C-alpha positions as protocol buffer text, in pm:
chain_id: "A"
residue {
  index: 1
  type: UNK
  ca { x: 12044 y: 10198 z: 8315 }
}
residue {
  index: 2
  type: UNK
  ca { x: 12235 y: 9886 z: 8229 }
}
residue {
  index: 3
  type: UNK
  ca { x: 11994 y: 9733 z: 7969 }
}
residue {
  index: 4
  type: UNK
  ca { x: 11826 y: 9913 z: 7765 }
}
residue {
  index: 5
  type: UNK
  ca { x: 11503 y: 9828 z: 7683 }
}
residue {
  index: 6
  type: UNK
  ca { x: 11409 y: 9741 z: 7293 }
}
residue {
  index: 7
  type: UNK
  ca { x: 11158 y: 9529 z: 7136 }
}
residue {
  index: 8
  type: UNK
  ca { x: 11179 y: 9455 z: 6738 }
}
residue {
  index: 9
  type: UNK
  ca { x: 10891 y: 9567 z: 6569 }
}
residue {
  index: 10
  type: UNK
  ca { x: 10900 y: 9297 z: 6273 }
}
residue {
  index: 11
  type: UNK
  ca { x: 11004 y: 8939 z: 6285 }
}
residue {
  index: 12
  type: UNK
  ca { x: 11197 y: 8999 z: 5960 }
}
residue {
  index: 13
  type: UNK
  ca { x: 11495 y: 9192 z: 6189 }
}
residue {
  index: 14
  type: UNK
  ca { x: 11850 y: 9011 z: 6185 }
}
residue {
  index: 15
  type: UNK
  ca { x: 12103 y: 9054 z: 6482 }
}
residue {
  index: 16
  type: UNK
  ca { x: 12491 y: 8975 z: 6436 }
}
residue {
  index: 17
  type: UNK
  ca { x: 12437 y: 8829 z: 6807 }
}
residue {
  index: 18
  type: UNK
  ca { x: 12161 y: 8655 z: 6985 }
}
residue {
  index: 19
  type: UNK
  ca { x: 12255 y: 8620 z: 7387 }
}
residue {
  index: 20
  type: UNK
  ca { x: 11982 y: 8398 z: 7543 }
}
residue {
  index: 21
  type: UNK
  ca { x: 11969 y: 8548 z: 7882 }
}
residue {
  index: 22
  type: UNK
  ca { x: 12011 y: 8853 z: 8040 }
}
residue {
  index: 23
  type: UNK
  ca { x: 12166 y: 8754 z: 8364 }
}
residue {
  index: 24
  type: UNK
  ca { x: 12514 y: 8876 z: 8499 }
}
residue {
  index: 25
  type: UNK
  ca { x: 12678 y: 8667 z: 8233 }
}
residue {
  index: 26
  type: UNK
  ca { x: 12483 y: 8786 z: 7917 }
}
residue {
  index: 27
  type: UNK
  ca { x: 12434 y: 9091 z: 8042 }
}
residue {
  index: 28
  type: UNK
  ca { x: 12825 y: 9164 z: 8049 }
}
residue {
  index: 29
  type: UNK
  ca { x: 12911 y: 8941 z: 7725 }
}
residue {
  index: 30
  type: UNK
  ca { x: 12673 y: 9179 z: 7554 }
}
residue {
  index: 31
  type: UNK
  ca { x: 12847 y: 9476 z: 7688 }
}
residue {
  index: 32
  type: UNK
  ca { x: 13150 y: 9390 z: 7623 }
}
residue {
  index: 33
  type: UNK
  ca { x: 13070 y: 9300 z: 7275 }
}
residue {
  index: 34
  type: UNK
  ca { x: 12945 y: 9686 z: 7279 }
}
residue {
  index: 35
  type: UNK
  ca { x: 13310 y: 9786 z: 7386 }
}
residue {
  index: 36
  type: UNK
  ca { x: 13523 y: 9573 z: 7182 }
}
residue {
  index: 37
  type: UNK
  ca { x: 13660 y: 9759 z: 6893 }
}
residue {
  index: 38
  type: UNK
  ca { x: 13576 y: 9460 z: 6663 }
}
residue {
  index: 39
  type: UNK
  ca { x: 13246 y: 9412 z: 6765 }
}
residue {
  index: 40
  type: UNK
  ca { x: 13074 y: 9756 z: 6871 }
}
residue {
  index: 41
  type: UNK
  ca { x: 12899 y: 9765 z: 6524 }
}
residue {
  index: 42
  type: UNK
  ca { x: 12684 y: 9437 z: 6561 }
}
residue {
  index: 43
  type: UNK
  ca { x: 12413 y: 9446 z: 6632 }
}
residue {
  index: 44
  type: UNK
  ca { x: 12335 y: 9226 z: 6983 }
}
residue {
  index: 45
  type: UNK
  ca { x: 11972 y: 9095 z: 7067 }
}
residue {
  index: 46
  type: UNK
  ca { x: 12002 y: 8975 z: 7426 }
}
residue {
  index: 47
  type: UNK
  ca { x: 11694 y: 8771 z: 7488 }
}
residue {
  index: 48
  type: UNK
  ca { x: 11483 y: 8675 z: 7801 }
}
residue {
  index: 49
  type: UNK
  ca { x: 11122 y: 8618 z: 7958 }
}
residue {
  index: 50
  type: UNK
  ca { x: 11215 y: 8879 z: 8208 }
}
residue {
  index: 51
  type: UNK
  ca { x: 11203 y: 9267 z: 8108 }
}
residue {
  index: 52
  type: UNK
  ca { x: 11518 y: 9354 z: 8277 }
}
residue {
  index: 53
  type: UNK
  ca { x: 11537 y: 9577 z: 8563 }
}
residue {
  index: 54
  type: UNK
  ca { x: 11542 y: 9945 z: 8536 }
}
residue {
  index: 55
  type: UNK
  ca { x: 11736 y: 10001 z: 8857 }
}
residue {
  index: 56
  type: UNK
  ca { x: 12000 y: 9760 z: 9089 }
}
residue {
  index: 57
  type: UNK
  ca { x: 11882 y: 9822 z: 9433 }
}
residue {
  index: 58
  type: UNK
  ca { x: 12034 y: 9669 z: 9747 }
}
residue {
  index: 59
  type: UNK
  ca { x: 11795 y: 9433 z: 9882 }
}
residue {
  index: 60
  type: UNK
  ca { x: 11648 y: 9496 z: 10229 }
}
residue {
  index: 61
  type: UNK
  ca { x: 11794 y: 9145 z: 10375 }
}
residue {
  index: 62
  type: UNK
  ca { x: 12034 y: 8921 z: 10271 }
}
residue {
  index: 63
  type: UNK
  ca { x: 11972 y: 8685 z: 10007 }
}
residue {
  index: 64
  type: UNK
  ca { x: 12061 y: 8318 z: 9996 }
}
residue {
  index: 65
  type: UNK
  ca { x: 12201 y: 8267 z: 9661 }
}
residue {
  index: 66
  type: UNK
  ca { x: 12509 y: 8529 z: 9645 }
}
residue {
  index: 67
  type: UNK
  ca { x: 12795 y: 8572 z: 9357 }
}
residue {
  index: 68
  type: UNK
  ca { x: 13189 y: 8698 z: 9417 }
}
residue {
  index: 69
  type: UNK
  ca { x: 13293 y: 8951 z: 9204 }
}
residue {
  index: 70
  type: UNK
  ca { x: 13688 y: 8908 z: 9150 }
}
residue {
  index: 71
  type: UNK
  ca { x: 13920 y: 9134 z: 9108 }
}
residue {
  index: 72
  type: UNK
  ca { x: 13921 y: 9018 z: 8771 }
}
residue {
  index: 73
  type: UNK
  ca { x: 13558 y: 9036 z: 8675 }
}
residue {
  index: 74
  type: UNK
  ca { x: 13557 y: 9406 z: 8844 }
}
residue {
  index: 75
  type: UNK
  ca { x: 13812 y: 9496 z: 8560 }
}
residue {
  index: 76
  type: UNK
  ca { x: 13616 y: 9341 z: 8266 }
}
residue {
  index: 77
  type: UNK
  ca { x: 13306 y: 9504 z: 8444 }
}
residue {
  index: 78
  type: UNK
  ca { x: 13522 y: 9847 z: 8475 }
}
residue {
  index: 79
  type: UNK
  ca { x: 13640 y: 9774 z: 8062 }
}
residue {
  index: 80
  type: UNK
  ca { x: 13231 y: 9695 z: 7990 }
}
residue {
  index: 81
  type: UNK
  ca { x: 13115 y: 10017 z: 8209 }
}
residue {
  index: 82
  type: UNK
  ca { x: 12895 y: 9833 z: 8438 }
}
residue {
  index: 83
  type: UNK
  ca { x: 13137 y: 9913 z: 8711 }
}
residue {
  index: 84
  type: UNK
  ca { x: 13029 y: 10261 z: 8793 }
}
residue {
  index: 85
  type: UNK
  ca { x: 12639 y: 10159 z: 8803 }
}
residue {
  index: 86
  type: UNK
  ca { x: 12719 y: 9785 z: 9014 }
}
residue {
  index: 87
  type: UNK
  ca { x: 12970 y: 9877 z: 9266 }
}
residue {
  index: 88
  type: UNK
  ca { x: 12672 y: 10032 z: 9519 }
}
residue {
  index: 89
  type: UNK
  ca { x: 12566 y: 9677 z: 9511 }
}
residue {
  index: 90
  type: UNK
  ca { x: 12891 y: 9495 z: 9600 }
}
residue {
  index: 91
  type: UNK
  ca { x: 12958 y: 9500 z: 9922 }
}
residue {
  index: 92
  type: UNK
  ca { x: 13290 y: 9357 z: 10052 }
}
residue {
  index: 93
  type: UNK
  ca { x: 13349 y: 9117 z: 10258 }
}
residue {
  index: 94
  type: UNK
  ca { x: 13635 y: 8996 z: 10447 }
}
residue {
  index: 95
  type: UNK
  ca { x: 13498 y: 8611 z: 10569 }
}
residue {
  index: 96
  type: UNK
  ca { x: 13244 y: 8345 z: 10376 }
}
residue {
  index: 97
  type: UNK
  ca { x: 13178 y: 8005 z: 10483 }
}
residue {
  index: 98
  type: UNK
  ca { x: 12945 y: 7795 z: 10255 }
}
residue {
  index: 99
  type: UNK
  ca { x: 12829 y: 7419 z: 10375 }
}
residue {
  index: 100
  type: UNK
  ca { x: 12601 y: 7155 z: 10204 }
}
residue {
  index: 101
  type: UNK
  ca { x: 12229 y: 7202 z: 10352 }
}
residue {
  index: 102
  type: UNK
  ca { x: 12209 y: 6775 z: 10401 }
}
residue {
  index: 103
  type: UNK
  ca { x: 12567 y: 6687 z: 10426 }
}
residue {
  index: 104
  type: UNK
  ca { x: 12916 y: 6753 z: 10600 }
}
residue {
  index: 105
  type: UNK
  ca { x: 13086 y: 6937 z: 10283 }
}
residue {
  index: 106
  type: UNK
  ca { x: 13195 y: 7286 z: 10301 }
}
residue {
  index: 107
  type: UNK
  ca { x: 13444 y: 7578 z: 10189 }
}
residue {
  index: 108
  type: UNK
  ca { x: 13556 y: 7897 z: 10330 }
}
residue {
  index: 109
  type: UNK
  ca { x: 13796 y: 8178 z: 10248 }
}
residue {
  index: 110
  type: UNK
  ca { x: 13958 y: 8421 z: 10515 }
}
């Protein structure tokens, strides 16, 4: 599991950290934070108005919003230890082309 799920039980509770939103980005500042020599003591409060997901399945078609993962951002995810639970869900791909819905713009890599 990626997030662990916690709720504070008083108001009166004070986090080092406060990461509003759990997406890919807070989601890996906050575990790299855990990592980091100089911060794995703090404690993080990653906040959201979605419980995040107990499992990272591969979703049955295609999905029309899609993110690159770099080589880069697979290290920090390998130095985080996200790596080992997201790479079923990263396919590879060798060709992307992406083009403006109402206009003539585009971009692809080969």
């Amino acid at each position: 599991m990626l997030i662990k799920r916690a709720f504070a039980v008083a108001s009166s509770e004070v986090y080092d950290v406060a990461i509003v939103g759990a997406g890919m980005v807070g989601a890996a500042v906050a575990a790299l934070l855990r990592v980091h020599p100089l911060t794995a003591d703090m404690r993080i409060a990653i906040i959201d108005r979605q419980p995040p997901p107990l499992t990272l399945d591969t979703p049955q078609h295609p999905e029309l919003r899609v993110s690159t993962i770099t080589p880069a951002n697979m290290q920090l995810l390998q130095q985080a230890g996200a790596w080992r639970e997201l790479h079923h869900v990263a396919p590879t791909f060798q060709h992307m082309q992406v083009w403006e819905h109402a206009g003539p713009g585009f971009i692809s890599w080969h």
